[in-house]
Coordinates of C-alpha atoms and ligand atoms in Angstrom, one line a residue:
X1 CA 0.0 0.0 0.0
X2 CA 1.5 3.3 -0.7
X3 CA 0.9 6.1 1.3
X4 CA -1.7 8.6 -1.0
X5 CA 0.8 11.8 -0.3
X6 CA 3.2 9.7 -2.0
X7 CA 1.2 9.2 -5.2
X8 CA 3.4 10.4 -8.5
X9 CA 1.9 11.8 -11.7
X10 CA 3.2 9.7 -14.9
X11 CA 6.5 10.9 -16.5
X12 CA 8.5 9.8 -18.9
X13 CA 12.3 9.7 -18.1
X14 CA 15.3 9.9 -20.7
X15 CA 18.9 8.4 -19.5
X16 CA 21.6 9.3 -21.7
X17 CA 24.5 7.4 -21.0
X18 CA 22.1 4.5 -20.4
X19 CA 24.5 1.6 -21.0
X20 CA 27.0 3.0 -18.0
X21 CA 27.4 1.7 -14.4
X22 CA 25.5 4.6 -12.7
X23 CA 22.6 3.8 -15.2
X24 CA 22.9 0.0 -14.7
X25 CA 23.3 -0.5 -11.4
X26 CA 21.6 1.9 -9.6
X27 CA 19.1 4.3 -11.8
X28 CA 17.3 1.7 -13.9
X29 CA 17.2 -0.7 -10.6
X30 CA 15.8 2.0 -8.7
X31 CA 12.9 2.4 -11.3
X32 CA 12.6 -1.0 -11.7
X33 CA 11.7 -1.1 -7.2
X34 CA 9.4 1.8 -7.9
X35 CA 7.2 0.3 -10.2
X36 CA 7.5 -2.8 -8.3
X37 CA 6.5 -1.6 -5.1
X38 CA 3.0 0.1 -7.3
X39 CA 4.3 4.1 -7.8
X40 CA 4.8 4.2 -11.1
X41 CA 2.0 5.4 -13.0
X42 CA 1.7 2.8 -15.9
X43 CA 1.8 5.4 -18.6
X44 CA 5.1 6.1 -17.9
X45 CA 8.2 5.5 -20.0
X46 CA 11.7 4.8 -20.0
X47 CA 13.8 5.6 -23.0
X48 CA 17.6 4.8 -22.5
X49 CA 19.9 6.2 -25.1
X50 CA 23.8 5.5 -25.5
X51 CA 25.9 5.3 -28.6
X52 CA 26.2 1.3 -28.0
X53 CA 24.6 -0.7 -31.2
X54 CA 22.1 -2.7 -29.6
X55 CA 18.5 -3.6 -29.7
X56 CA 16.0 -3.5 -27.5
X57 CA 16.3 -6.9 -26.0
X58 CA 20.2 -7.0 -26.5
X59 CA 19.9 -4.1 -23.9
X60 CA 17.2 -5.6 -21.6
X61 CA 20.2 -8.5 -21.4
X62 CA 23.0 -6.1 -20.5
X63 CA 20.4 -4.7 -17.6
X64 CA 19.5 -8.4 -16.8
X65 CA 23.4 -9.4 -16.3
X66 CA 24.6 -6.5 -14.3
X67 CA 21.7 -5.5 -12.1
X68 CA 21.7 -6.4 -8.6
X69 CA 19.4 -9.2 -8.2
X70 CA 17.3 -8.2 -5.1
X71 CA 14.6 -6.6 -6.6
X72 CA 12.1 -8.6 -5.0
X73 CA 8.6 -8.1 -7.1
X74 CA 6.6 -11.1 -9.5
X75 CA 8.5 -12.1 -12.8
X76 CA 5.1 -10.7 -14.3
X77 CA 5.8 -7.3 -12.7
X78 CA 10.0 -7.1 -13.7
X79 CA 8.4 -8.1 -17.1
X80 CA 6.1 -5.5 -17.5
X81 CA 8.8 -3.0 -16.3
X82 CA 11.5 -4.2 -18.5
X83 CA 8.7 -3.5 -21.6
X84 CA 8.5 0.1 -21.2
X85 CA 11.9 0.5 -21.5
X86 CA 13.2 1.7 -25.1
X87 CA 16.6 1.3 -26.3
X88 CA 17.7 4.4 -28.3
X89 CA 21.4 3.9 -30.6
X90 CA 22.0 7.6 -30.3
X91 CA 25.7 9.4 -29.9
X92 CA 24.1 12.7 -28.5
X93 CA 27.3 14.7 -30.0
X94 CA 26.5 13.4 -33.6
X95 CA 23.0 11.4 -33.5
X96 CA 21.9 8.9 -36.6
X97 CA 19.0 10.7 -38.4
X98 CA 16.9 7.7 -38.0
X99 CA 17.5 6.9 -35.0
X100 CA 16.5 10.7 -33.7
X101 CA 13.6 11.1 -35.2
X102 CA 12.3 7.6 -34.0
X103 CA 13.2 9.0 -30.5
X104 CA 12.0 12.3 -31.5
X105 CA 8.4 11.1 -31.6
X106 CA 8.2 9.3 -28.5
X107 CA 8.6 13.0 -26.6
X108 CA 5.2 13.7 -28.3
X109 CA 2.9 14.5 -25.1
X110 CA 4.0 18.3 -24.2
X111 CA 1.8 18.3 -20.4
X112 CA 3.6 14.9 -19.1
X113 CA 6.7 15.3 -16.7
X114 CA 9.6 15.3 -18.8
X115 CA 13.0 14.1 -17.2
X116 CA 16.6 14.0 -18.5
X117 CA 19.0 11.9 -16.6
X118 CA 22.5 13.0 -17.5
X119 CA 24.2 9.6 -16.6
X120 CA 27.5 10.9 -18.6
X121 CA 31.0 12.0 -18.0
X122 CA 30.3 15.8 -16.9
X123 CA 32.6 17.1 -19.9
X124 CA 29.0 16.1 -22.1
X125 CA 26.7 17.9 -19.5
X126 CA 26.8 20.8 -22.3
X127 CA 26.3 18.6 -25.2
X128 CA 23.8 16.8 -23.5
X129 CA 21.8 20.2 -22.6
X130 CA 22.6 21.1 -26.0
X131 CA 21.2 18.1 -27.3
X132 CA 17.7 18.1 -25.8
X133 CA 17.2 22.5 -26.5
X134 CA 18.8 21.8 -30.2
X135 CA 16.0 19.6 -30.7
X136 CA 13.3 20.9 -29.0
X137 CA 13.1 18.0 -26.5
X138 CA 12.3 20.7 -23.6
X139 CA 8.3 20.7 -22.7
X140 CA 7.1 23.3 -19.6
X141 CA 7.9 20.4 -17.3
X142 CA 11.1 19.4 -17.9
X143 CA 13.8 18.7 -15.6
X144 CA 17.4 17.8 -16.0
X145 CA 19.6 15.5 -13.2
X146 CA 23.2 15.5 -13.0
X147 CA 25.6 13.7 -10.6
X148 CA 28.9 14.4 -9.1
X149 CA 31.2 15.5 -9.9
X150 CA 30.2 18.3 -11.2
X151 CA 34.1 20.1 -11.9
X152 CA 37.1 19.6 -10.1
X153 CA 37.6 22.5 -8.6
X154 CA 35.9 25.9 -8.4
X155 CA 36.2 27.2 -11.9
X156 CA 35.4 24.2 -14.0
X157 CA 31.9 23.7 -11.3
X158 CA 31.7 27.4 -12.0
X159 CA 32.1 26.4 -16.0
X160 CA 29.4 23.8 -15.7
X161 CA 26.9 25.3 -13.8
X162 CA 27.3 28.1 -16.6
X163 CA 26.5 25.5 -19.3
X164 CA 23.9 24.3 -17.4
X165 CA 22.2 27.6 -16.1
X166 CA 21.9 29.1 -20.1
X167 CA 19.6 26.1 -21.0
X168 CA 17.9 25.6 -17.7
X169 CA 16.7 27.4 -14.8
X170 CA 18.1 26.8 -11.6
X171 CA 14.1 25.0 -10.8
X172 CA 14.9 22.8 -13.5
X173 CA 18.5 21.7 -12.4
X174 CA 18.6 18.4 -10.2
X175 CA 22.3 18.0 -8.8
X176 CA 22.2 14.8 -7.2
X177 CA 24.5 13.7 -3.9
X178 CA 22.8 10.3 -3.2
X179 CA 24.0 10.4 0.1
X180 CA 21.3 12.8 0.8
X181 CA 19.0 10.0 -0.4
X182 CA 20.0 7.8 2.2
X183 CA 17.5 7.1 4.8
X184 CA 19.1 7.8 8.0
X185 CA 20.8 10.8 6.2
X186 CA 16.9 12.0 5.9
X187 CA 16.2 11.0 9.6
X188 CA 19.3 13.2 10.6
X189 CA 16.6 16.3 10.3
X190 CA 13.5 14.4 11.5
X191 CA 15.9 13.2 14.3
X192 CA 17.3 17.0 15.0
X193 CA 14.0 19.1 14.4
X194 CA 11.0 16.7 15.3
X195 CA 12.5 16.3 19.1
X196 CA 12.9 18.9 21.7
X197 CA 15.4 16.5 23.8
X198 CA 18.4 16.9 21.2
X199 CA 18.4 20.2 19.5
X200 CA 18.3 22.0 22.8
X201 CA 21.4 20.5 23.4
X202 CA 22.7 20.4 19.8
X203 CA 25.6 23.7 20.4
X204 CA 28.4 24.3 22.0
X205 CA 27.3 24.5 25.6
X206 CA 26.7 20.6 25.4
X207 CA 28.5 18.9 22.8
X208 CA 32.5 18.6 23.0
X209 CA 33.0 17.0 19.2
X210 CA 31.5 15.5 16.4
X211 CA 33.6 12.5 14.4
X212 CA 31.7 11.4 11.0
X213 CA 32.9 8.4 9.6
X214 CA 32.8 7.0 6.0
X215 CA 34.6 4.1 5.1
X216 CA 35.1 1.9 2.9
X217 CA 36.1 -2.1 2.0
X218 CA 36.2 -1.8 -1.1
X219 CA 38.9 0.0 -3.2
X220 CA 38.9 2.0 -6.7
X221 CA 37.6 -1.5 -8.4
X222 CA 37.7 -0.5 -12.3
X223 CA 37.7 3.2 -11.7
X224 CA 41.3 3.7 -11.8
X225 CA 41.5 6.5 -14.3
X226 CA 39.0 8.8 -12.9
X227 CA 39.6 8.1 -9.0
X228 CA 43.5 8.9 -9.5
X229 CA 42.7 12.2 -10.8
X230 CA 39.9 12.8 -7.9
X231 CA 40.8 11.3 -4.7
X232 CA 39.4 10.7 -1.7
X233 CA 39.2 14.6 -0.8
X234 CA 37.5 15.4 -4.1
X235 CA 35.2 12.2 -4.3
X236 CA 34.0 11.9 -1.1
X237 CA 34.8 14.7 1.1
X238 CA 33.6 18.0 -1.2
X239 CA 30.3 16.8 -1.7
X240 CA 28.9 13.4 0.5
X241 CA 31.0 14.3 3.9
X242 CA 30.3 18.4 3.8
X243 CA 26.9 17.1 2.9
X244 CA 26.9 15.5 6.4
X245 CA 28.9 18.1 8.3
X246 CA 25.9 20.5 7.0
X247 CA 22.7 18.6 7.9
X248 CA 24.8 18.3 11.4
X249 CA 25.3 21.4 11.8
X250 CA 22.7 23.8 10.5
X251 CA 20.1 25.9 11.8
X252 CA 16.7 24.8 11.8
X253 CA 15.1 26.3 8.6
X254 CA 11.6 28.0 9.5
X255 CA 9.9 24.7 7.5
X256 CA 10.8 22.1 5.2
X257 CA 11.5 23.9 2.0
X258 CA 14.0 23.3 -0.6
X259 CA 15.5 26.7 -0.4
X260 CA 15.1 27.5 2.8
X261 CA 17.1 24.2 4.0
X262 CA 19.7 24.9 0.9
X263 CA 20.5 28.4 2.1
X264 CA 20.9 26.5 5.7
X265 CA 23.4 23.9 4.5
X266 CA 24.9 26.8 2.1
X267 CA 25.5 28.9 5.5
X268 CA 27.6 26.5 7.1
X269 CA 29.4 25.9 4.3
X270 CA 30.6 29.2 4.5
X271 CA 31.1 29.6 8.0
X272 CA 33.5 26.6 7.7
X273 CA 37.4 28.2 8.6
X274 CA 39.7 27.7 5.8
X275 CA 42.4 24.4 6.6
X276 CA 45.5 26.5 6.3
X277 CA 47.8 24.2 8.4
X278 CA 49.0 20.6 7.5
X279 CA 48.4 19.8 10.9
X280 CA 44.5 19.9 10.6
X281 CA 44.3 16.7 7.8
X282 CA 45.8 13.7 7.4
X283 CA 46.2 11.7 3.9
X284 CA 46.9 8.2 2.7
X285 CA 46.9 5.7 0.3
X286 CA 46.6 1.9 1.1
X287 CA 49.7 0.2 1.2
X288 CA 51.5 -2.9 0.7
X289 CA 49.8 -6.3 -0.7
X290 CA 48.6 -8.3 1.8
X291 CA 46.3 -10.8 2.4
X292 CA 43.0 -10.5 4.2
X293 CA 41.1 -14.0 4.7
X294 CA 43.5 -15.9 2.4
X295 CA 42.7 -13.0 -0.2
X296 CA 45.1 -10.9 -1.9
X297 CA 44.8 -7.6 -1.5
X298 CA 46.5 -5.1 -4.0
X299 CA 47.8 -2.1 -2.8
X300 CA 46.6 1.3 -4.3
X301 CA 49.8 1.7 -6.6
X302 CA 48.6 -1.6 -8.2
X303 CA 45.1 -0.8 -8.1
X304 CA 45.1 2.7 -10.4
X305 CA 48.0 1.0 -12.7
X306 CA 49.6 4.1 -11.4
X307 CA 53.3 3.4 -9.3
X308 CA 54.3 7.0 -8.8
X309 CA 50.6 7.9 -7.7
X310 CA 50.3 9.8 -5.1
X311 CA 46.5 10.3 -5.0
X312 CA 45.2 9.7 -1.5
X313 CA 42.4 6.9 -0.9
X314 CA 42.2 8.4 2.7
X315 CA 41.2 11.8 4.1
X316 CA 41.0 13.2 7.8
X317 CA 40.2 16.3 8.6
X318 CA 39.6 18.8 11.3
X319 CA 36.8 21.4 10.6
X320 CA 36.0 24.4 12.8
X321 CA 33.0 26.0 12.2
X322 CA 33.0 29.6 12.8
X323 CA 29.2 30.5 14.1
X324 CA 27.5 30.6 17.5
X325 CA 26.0 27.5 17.8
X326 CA 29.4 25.6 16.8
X327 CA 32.7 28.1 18.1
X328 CA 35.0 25.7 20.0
X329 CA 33.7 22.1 18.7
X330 CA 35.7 20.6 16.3
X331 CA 34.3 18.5 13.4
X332 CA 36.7 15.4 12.7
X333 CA 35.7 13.7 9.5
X334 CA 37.6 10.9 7.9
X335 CA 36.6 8.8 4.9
X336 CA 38.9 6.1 2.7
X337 CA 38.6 2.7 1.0
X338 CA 40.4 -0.5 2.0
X339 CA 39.7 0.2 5.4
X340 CA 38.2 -2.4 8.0
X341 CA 34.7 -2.3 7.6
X342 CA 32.3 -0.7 5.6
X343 CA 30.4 1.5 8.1
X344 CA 29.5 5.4 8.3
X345 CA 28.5 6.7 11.3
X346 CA 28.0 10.3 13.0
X347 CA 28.8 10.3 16.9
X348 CA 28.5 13.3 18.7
X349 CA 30.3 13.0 22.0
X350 CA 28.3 15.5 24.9
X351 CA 30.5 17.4 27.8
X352 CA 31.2 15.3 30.8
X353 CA 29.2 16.6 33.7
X354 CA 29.3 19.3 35.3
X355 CA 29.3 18.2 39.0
X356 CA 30.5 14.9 40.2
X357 CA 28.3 13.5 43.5
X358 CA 29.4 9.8 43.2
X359 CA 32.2 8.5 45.4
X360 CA 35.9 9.9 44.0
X361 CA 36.7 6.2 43.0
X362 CA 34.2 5.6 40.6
X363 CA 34.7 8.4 38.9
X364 CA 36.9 7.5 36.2
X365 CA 34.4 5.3 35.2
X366 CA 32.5 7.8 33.9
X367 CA 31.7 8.4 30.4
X368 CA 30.1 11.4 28.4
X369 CA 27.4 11.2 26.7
X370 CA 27.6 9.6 22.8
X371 CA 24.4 9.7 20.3
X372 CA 25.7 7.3 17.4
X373 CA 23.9 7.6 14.1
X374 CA 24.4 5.2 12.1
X375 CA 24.2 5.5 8.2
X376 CA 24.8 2.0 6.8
X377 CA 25.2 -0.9 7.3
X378 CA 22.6 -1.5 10.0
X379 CA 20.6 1.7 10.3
X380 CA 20.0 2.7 13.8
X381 CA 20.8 5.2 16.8
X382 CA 22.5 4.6 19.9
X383 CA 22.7 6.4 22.5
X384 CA 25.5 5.9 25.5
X385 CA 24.0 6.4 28.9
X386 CA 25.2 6.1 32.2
X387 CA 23.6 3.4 34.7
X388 CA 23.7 2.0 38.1
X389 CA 25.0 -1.6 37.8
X390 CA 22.6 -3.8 39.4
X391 CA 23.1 -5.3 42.9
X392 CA 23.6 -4.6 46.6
X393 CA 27.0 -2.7 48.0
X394 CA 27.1 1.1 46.8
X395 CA 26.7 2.5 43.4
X396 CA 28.7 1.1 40.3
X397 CA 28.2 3.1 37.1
X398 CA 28.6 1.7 33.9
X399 CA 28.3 2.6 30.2
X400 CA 24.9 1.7 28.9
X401 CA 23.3 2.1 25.4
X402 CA 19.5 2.5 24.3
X403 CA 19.2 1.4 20.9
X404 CA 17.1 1.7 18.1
X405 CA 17.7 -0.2 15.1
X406 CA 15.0 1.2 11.4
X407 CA 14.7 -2.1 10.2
X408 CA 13.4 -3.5 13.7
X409 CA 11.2 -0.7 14.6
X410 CA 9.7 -0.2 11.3
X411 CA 9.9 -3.3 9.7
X412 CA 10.3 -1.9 5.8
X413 CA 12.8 -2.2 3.9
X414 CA 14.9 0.7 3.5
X415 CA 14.8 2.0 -0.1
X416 CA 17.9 2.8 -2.0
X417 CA 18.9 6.6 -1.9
X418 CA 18.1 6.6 -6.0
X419 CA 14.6 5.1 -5.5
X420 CA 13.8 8.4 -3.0
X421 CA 15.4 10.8 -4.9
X422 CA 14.0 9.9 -8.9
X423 CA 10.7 10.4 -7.7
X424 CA 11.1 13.9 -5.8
X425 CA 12.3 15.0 -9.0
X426 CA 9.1 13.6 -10.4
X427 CA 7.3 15.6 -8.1
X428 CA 9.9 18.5 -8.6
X429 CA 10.7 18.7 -4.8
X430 CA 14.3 19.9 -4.6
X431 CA 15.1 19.3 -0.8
X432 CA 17.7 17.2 -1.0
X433 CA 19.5 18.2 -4.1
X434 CA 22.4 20.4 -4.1
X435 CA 21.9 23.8 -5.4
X436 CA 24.7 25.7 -7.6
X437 CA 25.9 27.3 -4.3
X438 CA 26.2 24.8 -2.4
X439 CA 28.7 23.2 -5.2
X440 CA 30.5 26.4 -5.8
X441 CA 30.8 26.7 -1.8
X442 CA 32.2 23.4 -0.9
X443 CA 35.0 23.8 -3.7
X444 CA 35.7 27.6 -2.4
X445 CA 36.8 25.4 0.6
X446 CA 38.3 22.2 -1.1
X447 CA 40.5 24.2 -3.7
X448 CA 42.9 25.6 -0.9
X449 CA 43.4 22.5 0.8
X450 CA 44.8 21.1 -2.5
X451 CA 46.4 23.9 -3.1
X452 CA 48.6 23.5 0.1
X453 CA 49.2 19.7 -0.7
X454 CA 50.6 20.7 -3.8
X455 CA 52.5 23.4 -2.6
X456 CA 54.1 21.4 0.1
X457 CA 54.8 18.9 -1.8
X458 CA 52.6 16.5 1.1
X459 CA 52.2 13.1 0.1
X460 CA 49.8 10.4 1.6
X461 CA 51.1 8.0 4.3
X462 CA 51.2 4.8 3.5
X463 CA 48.1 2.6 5.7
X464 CA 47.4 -0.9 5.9
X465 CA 44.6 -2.3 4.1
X466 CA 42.1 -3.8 6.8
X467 CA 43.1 -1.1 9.0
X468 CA 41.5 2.4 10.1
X469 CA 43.7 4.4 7.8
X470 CA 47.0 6.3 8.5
X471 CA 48.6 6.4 11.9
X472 CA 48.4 10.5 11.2
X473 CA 44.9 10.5 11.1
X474 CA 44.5 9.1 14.8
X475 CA 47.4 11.9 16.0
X476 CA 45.1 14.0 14.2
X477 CA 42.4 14.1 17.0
X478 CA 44.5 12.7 19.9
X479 CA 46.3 15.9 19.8
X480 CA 43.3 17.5 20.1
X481 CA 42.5 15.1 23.0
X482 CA 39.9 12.6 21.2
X483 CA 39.7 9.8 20.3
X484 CA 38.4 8.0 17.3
X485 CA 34.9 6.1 17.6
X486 CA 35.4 2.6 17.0
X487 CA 32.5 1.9 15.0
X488 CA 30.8 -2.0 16.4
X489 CA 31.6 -4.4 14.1
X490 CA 28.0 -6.0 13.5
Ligands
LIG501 C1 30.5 7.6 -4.6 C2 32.0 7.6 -4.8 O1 30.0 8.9 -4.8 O2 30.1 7.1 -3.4 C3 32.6 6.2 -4.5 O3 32.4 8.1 -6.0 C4 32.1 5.6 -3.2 O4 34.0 6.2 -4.6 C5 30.6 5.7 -3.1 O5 32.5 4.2 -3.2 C6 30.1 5.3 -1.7 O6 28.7 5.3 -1.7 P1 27.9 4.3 -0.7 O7 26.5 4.6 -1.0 O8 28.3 2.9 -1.1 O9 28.4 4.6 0.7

């Protein structure tokens, strides 16, 4: 049964690019769980162009071989998916006659929600958006989606976003970050602004630090070329960790609007002080081959095909944020493949105390306060308390956690981040897509932190695969007298 408020109009959707991974594996699979799960109107369409010579049913194989196979849904229902869906042969840049006017007529109903996935490289954003104004593909409900990385630094974002703004209004422009898709990403705001207990102690006065964790098992697996020229700093931490760091730490928008919680995350983006100092990151690259479980494990220099790279798989930092609410609590975010355990998690650790009435000897046995969030695997909070240990002979404290897993209390399944996010642009909600600002912001902040590797010439230290990363990133925050969550290994 699906809720009525989340009831979708038909659209028709266009992927261009529609024979690459992000298209395989998660856009078409997401679409596929939709209509699955009943919200896809049934006059909706799917046309999936590339410049791959194939057929229908030669593509329906290629999505049958490389999507993930948990769909769940009747054969009868993956069936009558996988018919709307219309293989187009079409190189955007230089499209076959034929083959464009066949597509041509399928975009004939001008009042139907009209969607372009741009599942490219971003150097053919522009020929893409050239593509569809060029031949008058754009109807009054049209809108365009567009994934990371969008640049690689300030100017070329700033160079996109150009391309992109003289075809399209900003309304019209979905820049996805599917880490805002994630569920418990979402429940970070219903968690912060739909209880009275947390945010009046989300600030300074109560909280000491906040760690964010992202890692990662796996490695760069068949990515080489564009992860070596990105790195962990400009694939994970300008967009999916400042993503985090911002629904963390911003204000409370007056209500749920898409610009008013934009300009929110957009603030703290700009409040965040400038890393000027090697001391405030830490870098590395997995190391040595090794073997894990009888596995082999390559080492990053094998992985990219690259021996004198010295792109970093890891990245630590410390952020301040300059505001009221957040003066004086650091931010220590670290994300990087080849790590132990694939696990992201926000802990905010609260002040100790204030007065001690328990006897002297127990008091080392006290612990502050931690809320864990945790993002995936396992969605769920914690939160560490402190109890009497039960039985007779004084008071014992110990460490105590109330927990809350999704999956236990709701009993759903917890859609994939795509799923959520395709259908708010059906229904042209633009919460949790990044505006042009928000882009342009986070690489104002990136920019100088590569800047100063460069300049100094820093290169990654060398971690173990299997580990937590560099031993630089754990002096990182012990010099600033913290200590590293260990995420639970469940
Ligand atoms: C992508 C990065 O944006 O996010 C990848 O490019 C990374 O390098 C991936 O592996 C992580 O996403 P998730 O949803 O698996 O945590």
């Amino acid at each position: 049964m699906i809720h009525p408020n989340s009831e979708i109009q038909e659209f028709d959707i266009t992927i261009i690019g529609s024979t690459g991974n992000l298209s395989i594996t998660k856009i078409l699979p997401a679409l596929l769980k939709r209509y699955v799960d009943g919200q896809i109107p049934e006059n909706s369409r799917v046309f999936c162009l590339a410049r791959q010579k194939l057929n229908d049913s030669e593509f329906i194989n290629l999505l049958k071989k490389n999507t993930p196979k948990n769909t769940g849904g009747s054969s009868s229902l993956i069936k009558k998916f996988l018919s709307k869906i219309k293989y187009y042969c079409i190189d955007i840049t230089n499209p076959n006659k034929e083959n464009l006017l066949s597509f041509q007529k399928c975009l004939n109903d001008d009042n139907k929600i009209r969607l372009f996935y741009f599942a490219t490289a971003p150097e053919l954003f522009g020929s893409s958006a050239n593509f569809i104004k060029s031949n008058n593909f754009v109807n009054k409900k049209t809108r365009i989606i567009v994934e990371k990385p969008i640049g690689n630094n300030l100017p070329s974002a700033i160079k996109i976003n150009t391309i992109l703004n003289k075809y399209f209004k900003e309304a019209q422009i979905y820049r996805i970050d599917h880490y805002l898709g994630k569920e418990t990403v979402q429940n970070l705001m219903a968690m912060r602004f739909a209880n009275q207990i947390f945010e009046t102690h989300w600030n300074n006065n109560s909280i000491s630090n906040i760690q964010i964790t992202v890692s990662e098992e796996i490695g760069i697996e068949g990515r080489e070329t564009y992860y070596d020229t990105y790195g962990a700093i400009k694939d994970m931490v300008q967009n999916h960790i400042l993503q985090l760091v911002c629904l963390v730490a911003m204000e409370p928008p007056s209500k749920l609007d898409a610009d008013l919680v934009r300009n929110e995350k957009l603030k703290i983006l700009q409040s965040m002080q400038n890393i000027e100092r090697l001391e405030d990151f830490s870098i590395g690259q997995y190391g040595s081959e090794i073997k894990i479980n009888g596995a082999k494990i390559n080492s990053y220099l094998k992985d990219s095909k690259n021996h004198l790279s010295t792109t970093e798989s890891f990245a630590a930092f410390k952020i301040n944020i300059n505001n009221w609410r957040w003066k004086g609590v650091p931010f220590f975010v670290r994300t990087g493949k080849k790590l132990r355990k694939r696990v992201s998690e926000i802990v905010v650790t609260f002040k100790p105390v204030k007065h001690f009435i328990f006897d002297q000897s127990i008091e080392k046995q006290i612990k502050p306060n931690q809320l864990i969030i945790r993002l995936q695997p396992n969605e769920g909070l914690k939160l560490l308390l402190m109890s009497k240990e039960p039985g007779p002979g004084g008071i014992r404290i110990a460490p105590s956690f109330l927990n809350l897993s999704f999956s236990d209390t709701f009993k759903k399944r917890i859609p994939d981040a795509y799923e959520r996010l395709l259908m708010d642009v059906v229904r042209g909600n633009q919460t949790l897509f990044i505006s042009k600002d928000e882009v342009e912001a986070a690489w104002n902040w990136i920019d100088p932190i590569v800047k100063l590797i460069k300049e100094n010439n820093f290169k990654p230290e060398i971690y173990k695969p299997g580990s937590w990363g560099p031993k630089s990133s754990n002096e990182l925050i012990e010099k600033n007298g913290f200590k590293w969550y260990e995420p639970v290994l469940d």
